[in-house]
PDB file of C-alpha atoms in Angstrom:
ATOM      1  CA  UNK A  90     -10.586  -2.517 -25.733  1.00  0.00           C
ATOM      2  CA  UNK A  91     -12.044  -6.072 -25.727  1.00  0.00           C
ATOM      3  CA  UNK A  92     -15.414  -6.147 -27.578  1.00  0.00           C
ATOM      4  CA  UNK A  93     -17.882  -7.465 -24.898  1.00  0.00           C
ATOM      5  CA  UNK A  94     -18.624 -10.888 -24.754  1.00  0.00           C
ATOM      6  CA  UNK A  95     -20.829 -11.524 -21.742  1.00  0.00           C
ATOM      7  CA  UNK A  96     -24.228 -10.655 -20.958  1.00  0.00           C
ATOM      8  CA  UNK A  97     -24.823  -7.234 -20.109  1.00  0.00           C
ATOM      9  CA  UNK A  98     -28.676  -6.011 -18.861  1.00  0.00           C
ATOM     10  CA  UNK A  99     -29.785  -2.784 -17.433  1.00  0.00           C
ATOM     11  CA  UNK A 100     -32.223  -2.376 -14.562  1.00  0.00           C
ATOM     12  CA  UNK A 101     -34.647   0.277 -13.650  1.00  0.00           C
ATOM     13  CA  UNK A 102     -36.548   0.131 -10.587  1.00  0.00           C
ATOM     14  CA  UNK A 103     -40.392   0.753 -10.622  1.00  0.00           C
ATOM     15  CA  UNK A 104     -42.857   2.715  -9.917  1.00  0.00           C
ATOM     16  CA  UNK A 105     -46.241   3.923 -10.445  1.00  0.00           C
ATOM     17  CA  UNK A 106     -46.184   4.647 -13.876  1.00  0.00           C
ATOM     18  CA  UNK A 107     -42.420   5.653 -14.280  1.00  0.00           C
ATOM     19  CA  UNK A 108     -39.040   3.818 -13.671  1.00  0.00           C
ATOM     20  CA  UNK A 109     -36.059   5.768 -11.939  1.00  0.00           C
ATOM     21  CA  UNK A 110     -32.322   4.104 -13.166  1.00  0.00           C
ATOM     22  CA  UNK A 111     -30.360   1.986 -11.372  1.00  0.00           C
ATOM     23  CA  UNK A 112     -26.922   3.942 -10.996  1.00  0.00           C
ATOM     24  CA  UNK A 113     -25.188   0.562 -12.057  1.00  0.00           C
ATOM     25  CA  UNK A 114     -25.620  -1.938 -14.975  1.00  0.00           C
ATOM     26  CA  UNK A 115     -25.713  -5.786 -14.347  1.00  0.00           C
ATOM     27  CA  UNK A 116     -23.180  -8.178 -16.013  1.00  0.00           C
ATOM     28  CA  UNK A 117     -23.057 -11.545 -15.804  1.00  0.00           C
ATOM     29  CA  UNK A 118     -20.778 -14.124 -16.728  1.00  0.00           C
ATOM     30  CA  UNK A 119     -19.536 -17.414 -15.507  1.00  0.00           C
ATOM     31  CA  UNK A 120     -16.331 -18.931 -14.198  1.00  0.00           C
ATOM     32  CA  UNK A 121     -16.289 -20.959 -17.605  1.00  0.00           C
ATOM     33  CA  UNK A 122     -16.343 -17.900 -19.546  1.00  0.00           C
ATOM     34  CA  UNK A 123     -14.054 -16.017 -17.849  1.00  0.00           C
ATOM     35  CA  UNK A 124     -10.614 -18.911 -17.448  1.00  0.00           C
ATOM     36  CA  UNK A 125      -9.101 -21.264 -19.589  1.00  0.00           C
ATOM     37  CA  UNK A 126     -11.463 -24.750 -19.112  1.00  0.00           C
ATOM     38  CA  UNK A 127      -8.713 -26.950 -16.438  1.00  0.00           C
ATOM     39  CA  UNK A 128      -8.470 -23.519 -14.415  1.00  0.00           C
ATOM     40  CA  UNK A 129     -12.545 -23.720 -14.429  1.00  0.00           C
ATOM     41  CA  UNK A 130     -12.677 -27.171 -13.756  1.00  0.00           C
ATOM     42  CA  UNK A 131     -10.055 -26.459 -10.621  1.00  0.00           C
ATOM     43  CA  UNK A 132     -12.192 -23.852  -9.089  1.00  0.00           C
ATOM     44  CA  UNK A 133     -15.364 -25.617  -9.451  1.00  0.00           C
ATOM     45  CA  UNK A 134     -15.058 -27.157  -5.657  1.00  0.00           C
ATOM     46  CA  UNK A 135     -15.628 -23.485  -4.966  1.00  0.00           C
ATOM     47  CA  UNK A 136     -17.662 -22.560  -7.351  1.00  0.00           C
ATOM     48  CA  UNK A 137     -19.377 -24.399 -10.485  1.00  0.00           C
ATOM     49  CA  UNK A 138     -17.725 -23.106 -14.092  1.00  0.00           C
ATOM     50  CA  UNK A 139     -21.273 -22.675 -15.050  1.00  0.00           C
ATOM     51  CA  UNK A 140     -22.944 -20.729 -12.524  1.00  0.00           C
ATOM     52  CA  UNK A 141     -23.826 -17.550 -13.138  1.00  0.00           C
ATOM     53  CA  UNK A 142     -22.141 -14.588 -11.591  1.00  0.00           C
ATOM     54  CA  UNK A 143     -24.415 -11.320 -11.341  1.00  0.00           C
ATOM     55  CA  UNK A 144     -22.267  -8.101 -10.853  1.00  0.00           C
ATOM     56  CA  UNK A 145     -23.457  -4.511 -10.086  1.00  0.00           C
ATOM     57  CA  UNK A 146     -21.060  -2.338 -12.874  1.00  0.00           C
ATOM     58  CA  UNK A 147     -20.697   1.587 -12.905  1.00  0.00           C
ATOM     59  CA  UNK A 148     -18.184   2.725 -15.699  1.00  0.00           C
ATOM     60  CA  UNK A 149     -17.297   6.420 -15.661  1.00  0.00           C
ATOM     61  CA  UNK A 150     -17.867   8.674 -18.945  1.00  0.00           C
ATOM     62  CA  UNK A 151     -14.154   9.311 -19.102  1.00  0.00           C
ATOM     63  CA  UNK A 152     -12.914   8.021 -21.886  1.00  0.00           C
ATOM     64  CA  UNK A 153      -8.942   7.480 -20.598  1.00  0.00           C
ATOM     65  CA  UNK A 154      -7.653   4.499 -18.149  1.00  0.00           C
ATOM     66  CA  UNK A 155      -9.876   3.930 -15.754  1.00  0.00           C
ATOM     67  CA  UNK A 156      -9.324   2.844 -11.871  1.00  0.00           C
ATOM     68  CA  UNK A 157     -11.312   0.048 -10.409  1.00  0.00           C
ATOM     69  CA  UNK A 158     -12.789  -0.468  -7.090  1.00  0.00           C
ATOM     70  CA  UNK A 159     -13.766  -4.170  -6.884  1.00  0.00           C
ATOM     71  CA  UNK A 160     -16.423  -3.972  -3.610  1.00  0.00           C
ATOM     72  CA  UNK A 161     -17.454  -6.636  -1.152  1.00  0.00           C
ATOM     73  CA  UNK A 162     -20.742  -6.067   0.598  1.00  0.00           C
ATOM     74  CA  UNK A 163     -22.220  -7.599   3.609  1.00  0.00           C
ATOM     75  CA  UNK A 164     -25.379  -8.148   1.646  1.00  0.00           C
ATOM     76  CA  UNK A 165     -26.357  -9.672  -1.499  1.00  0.00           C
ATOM     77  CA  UNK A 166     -27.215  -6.395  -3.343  1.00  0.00           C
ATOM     78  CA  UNK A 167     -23.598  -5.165  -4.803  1.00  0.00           C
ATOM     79  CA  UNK A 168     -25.406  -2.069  -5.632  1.00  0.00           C
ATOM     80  CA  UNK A 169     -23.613   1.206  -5.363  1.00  0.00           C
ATOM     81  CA  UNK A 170     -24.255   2.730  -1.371  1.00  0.00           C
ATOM     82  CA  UNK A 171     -25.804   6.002  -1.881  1.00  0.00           C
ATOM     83  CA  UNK A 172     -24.179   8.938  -2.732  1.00  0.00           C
ATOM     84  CA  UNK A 173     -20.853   7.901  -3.992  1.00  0.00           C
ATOM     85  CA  UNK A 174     -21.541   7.365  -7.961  1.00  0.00           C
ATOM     86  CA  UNK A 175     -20.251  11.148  -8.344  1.00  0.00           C
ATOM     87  CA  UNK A 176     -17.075  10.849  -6.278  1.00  0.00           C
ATOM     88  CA  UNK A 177     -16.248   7.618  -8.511  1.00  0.00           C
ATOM     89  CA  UNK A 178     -17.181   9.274 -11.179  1.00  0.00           C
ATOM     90  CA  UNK A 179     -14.750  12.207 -10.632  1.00  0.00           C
ATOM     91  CA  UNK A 180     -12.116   9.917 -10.160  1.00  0.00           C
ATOM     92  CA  UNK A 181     -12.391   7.737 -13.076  1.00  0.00           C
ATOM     93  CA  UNK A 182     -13.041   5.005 -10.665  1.00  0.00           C
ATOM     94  CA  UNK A 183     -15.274   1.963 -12.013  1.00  0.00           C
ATOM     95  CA  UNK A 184     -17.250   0.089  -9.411  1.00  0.00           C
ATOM     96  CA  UNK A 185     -18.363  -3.432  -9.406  1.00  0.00           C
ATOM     97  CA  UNK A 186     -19.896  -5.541  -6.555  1.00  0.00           C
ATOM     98  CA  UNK A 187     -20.791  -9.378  -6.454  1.00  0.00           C
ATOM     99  CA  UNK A 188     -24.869  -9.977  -6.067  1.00  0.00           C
ATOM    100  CA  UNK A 189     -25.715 -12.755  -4.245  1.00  0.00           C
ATOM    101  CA  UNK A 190     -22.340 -13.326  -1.962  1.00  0.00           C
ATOM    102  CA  UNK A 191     -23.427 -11.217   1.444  1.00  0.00           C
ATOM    103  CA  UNK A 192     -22.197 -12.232   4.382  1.00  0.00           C
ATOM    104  CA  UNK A 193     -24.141 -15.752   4.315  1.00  0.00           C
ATOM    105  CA  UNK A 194     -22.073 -17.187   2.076  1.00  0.00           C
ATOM    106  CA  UNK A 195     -19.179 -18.915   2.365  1.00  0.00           C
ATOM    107  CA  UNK A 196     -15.585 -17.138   2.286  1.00  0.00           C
ATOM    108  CA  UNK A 197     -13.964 -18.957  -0.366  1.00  0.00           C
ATOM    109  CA  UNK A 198     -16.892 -18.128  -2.712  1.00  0.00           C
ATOM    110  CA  UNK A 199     -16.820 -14.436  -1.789  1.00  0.00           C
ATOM    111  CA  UNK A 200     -13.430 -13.828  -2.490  1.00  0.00           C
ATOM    112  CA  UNK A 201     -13.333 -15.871  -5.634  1.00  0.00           C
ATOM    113  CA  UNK A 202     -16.714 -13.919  -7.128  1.00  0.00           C
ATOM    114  CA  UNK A 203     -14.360 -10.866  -5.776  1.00  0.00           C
ATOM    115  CA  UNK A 204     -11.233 -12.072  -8.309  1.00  0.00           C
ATOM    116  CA  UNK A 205     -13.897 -13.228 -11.251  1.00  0.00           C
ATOM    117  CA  UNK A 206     -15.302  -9.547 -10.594  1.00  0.00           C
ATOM    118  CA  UNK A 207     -11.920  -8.193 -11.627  1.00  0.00           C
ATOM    119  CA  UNK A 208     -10.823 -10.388 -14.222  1.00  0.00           C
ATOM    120  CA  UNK A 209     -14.097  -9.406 -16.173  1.00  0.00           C
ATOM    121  CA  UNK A 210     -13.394  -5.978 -15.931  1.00  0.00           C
ATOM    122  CA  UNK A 211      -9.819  -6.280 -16.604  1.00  0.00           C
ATOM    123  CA  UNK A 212     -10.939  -8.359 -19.823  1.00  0.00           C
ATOM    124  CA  UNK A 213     -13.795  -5.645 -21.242  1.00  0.00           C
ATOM    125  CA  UNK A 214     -11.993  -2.222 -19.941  1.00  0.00           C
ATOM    126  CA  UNK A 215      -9.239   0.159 -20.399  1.00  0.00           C
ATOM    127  CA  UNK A 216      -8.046  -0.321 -17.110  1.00  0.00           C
ATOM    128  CA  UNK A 217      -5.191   1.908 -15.492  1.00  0.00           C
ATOM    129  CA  UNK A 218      -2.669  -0.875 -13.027  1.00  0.00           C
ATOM    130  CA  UNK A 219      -1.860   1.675 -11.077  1.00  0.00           C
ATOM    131  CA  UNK A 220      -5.112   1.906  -9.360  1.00  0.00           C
ATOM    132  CA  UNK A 221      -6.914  -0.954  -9.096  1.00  0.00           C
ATOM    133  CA  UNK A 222      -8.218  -1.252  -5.327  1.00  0.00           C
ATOM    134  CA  UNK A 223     -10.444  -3.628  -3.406  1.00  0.00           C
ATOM    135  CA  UNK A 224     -12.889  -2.765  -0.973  1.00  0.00           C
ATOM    136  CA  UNK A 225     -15.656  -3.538   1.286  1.00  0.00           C
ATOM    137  CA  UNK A 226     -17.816  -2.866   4.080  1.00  0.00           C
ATOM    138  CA  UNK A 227     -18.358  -4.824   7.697  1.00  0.00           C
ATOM    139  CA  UNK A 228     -18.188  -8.477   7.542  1.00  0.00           C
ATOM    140  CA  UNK A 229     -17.119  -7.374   3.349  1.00  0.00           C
ATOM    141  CA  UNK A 230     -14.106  -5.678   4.725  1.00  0.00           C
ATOM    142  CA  UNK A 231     -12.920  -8.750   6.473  1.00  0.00           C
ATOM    143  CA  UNK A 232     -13.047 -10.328   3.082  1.00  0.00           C
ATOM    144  CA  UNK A 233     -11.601  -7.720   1.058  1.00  0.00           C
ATOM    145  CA  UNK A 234      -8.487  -7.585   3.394  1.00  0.00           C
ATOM    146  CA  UNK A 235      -8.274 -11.560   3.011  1.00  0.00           C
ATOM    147  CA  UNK A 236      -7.958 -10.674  -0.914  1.00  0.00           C
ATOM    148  CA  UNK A 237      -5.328  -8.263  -0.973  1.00  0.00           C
ATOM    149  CA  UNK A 238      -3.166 -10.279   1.654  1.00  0.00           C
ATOM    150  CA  UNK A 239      -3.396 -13.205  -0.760  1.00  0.00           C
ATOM    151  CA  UNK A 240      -3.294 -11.518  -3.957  1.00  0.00           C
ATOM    152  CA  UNK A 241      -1.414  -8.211  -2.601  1.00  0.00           C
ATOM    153  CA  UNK A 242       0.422  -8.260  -7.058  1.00  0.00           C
ATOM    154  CA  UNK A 243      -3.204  -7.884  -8.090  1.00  0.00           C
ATOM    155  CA  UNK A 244      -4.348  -4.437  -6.203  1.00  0.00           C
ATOM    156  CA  UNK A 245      -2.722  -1.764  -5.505  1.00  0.00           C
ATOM    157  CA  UNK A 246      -4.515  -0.744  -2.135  1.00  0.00           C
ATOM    158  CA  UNK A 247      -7.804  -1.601  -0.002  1.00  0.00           C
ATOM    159  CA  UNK A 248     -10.748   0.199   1.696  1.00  0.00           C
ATOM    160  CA  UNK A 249     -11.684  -1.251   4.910  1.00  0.00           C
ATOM    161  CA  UNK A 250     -14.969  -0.083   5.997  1.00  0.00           C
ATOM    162  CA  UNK A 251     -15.668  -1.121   9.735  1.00  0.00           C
ATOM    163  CA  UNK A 252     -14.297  -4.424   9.180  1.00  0.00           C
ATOM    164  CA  UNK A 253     -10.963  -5.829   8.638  1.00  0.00           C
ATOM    165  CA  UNK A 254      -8.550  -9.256   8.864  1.00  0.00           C
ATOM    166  CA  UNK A 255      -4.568  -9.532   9.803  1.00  0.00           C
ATOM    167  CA  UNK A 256      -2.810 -11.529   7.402  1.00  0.00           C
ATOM    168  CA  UNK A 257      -2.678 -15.194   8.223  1.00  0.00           C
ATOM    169  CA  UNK A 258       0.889 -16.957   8.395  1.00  0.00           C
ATOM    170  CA  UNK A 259       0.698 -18.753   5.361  1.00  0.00           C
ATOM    171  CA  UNK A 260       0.843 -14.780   3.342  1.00  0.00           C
ATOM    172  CA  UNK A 261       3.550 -14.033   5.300  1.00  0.00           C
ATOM    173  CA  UNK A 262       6.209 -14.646   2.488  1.00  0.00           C
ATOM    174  CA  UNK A 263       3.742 -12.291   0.177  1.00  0.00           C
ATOM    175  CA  UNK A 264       4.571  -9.419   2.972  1.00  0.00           C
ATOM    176  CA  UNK A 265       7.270  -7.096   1.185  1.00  0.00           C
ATOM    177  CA  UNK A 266       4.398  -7.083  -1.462  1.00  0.00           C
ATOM    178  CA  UNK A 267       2.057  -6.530   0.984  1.00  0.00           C
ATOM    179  CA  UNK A 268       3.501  -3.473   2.068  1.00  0.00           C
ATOM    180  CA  UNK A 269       4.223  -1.999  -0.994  1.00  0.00           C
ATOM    181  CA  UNK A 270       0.390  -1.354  -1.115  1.00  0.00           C
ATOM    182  CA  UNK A 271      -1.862   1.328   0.261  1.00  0.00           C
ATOM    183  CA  UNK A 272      -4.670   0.622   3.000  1.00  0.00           C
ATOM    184  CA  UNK A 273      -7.572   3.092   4.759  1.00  0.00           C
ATOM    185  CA  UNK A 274      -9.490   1.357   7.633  1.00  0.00           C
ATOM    186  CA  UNK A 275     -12.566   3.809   8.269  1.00  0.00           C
ATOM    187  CA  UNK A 276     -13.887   3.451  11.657  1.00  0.00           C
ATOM    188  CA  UNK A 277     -16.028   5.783  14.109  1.00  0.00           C
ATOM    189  CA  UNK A 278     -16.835   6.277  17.848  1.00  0.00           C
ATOM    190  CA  UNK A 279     -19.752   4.676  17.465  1.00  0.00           C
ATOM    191  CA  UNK A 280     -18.933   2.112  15.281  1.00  0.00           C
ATOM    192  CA  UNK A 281     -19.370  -1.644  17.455  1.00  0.00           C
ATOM    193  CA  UNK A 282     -16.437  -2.931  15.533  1.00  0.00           C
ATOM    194  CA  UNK A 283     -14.323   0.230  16.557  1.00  0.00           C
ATOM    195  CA  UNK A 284     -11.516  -2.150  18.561  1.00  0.00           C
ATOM    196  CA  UNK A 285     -11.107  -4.639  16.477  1.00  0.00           C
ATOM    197  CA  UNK A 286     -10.442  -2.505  13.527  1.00  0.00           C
ATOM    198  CA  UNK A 287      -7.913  -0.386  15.746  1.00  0.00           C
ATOM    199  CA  UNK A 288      -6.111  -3.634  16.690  1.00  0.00           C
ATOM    200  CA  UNK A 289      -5.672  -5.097  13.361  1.00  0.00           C
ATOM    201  CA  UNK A 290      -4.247  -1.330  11.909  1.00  0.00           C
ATOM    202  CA  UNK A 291      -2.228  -1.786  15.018  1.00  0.00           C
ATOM    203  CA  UNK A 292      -0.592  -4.976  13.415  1.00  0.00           C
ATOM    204  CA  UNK A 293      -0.095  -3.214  10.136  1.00  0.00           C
ATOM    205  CA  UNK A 294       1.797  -0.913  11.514  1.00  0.00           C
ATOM    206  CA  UNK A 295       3.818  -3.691  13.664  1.00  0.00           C
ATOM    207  CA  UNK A 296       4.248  -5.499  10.365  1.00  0.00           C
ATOM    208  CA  UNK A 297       6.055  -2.370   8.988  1.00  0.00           C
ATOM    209  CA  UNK A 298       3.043  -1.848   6.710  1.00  0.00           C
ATOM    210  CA  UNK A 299       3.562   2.194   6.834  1.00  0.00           C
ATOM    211  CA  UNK A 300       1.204   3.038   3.694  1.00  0.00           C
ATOM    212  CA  UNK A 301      -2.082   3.385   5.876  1.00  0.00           C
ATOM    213  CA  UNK A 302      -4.383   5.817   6.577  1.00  0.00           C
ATOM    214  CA  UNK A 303      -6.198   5.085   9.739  1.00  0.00           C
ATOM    215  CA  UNK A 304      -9.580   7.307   9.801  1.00  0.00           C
ATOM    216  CA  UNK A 305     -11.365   6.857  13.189  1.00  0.00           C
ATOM    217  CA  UNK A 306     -14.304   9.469  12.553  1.00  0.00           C
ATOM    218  CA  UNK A 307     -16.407  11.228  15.522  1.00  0.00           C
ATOM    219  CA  UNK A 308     -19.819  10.109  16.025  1.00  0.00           C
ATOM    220  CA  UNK A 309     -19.388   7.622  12.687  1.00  0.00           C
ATOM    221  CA  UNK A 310     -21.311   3.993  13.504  1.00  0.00           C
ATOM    222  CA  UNK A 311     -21.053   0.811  11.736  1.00  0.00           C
ATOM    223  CA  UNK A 312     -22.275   2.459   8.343  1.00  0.00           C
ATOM    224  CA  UNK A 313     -21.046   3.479   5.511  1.00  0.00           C
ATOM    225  CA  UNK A 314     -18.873   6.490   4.693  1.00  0.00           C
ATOM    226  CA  UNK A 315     -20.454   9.787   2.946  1.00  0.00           C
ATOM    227  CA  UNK A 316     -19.299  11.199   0.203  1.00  0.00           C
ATOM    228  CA  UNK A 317     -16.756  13.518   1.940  1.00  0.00           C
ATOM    229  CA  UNK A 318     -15.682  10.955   3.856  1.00  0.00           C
ATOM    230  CA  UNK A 319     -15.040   8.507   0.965  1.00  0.00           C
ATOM    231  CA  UNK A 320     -12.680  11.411  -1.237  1.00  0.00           C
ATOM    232  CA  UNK A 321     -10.553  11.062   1.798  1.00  0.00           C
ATOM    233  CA  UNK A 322     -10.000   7.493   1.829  1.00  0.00           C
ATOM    234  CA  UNK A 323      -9.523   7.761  -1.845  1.00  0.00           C
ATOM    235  CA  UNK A 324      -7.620  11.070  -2.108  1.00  0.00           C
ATOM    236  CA  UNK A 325      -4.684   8.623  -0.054  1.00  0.00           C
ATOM    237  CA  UNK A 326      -5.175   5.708  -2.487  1.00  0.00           C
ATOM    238  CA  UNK A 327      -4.721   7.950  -5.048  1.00  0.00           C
ATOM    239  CA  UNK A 328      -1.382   9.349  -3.685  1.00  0.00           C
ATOM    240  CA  UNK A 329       1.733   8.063  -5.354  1.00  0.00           C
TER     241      UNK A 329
END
């Protein structure tokens, strides 16, 4: 394992006379740590080699491989949603989630603080390539199905939580690869986005994409899944 090289801090939250722990660790690092100095300098029209990036971090205790679950949220908190540090714990599954790139902020900067996300891990961890997935929730799931359909070599499946993209034209060639990958779109009855998500696993399907759990849950709204709900979606990411 890579000795770590970046700046790691641990965060407690307050209270009247005590502090109760953060299940996550911040990291931070910067695009100019994290590439070689002309790949920095190429990305800086997206984002500046030597602004910091703040990530949310929650390595299991298992001491073999370890999945990954690089997380998009609609806010900028990347901390963990509630309930789900066991299941990921369980599974060997690390988390990390971008602070500061919610919904507000542009797309090209969300998916590359996504990527930088996974190269740091990659670069500190023993990580297993088998499952390295990419998820998010709402307008995050539109960007984390953006990722994968441009970088489908780098994951190995997605979690769409009420919110997900088609594939533009210009990944089209990357499709074979695309569908070599596994995808769960989590949806509900009472979830506003219900249709849209529907349509685009519609297009997966009319794509040939045939690796896809589609889980449209009774009474679910545009929220988060529970822990239950998430061993499901994982349980078929898992499944090779």
């Amino acid at each position: 394992m890579v000795k770590w090289p970046f700046l790691i801090a641990t965060l407690a939250l307050a209270g009247a006379g005590h502090a109760q722990e953060l299940p996550t660790v911040e990291r931070a690092t910067t695009l100019a740590a994290l590439f070689p100095a002309e790949e920095a300098k190429a990305l800086a029209a997206t984002i500046a080699p030597d602004t910091p990036l703040r990530y949310r971090v929650r390595l299991p205790h298992d001491a073999a491989a370890s999945g990954v679950l690089v997380f998009v949220k609609p806010i900028d908190s990347g901390e963990l949603p509630e309930n789900w540090a066991a299941e990921l714990d369980r599974r060997n599954l690390i988390w990390i989630a971008a602070d500061d790139y919610g919904n507000e902020h542009p797309r090209a900067q969300r998916i590359l603080a996504a990527m930088a996300g996974l190269k740091l891990i990659e670069s500190t961890e023993n990580i297993d390539t088998k499952r390295v997935y990419v998820g998010g929730m709402s307008g995050g799931g539109r960007i984390a199905s953006q990722i994968i359909t441009r970088f489908p070599r780098r994951f190995t499946g997605a979690l769409y939580i009420v919110g997900a993209d088609f594939w533009t034209p210009a990944e089209e060639p990357l499709k074979p690869r695309i569908a070599a990958n596994r995808y769960v779109f989590i949806t509900g009855s009472r979830d506003f986005n219900r249709r849209d998500m529907r349509r685009v696993h519609e297009k997966y399907q009319a794509a040939g994409v045939t690796q896809v759990l589609f889980m449209d849950l009774p009474g679910f709204a545009h929220e988060y899944p529970n822990a239950e709900q998430l061993r499901a979606g994982l349980d078929f990411l898992d499944a090779r």
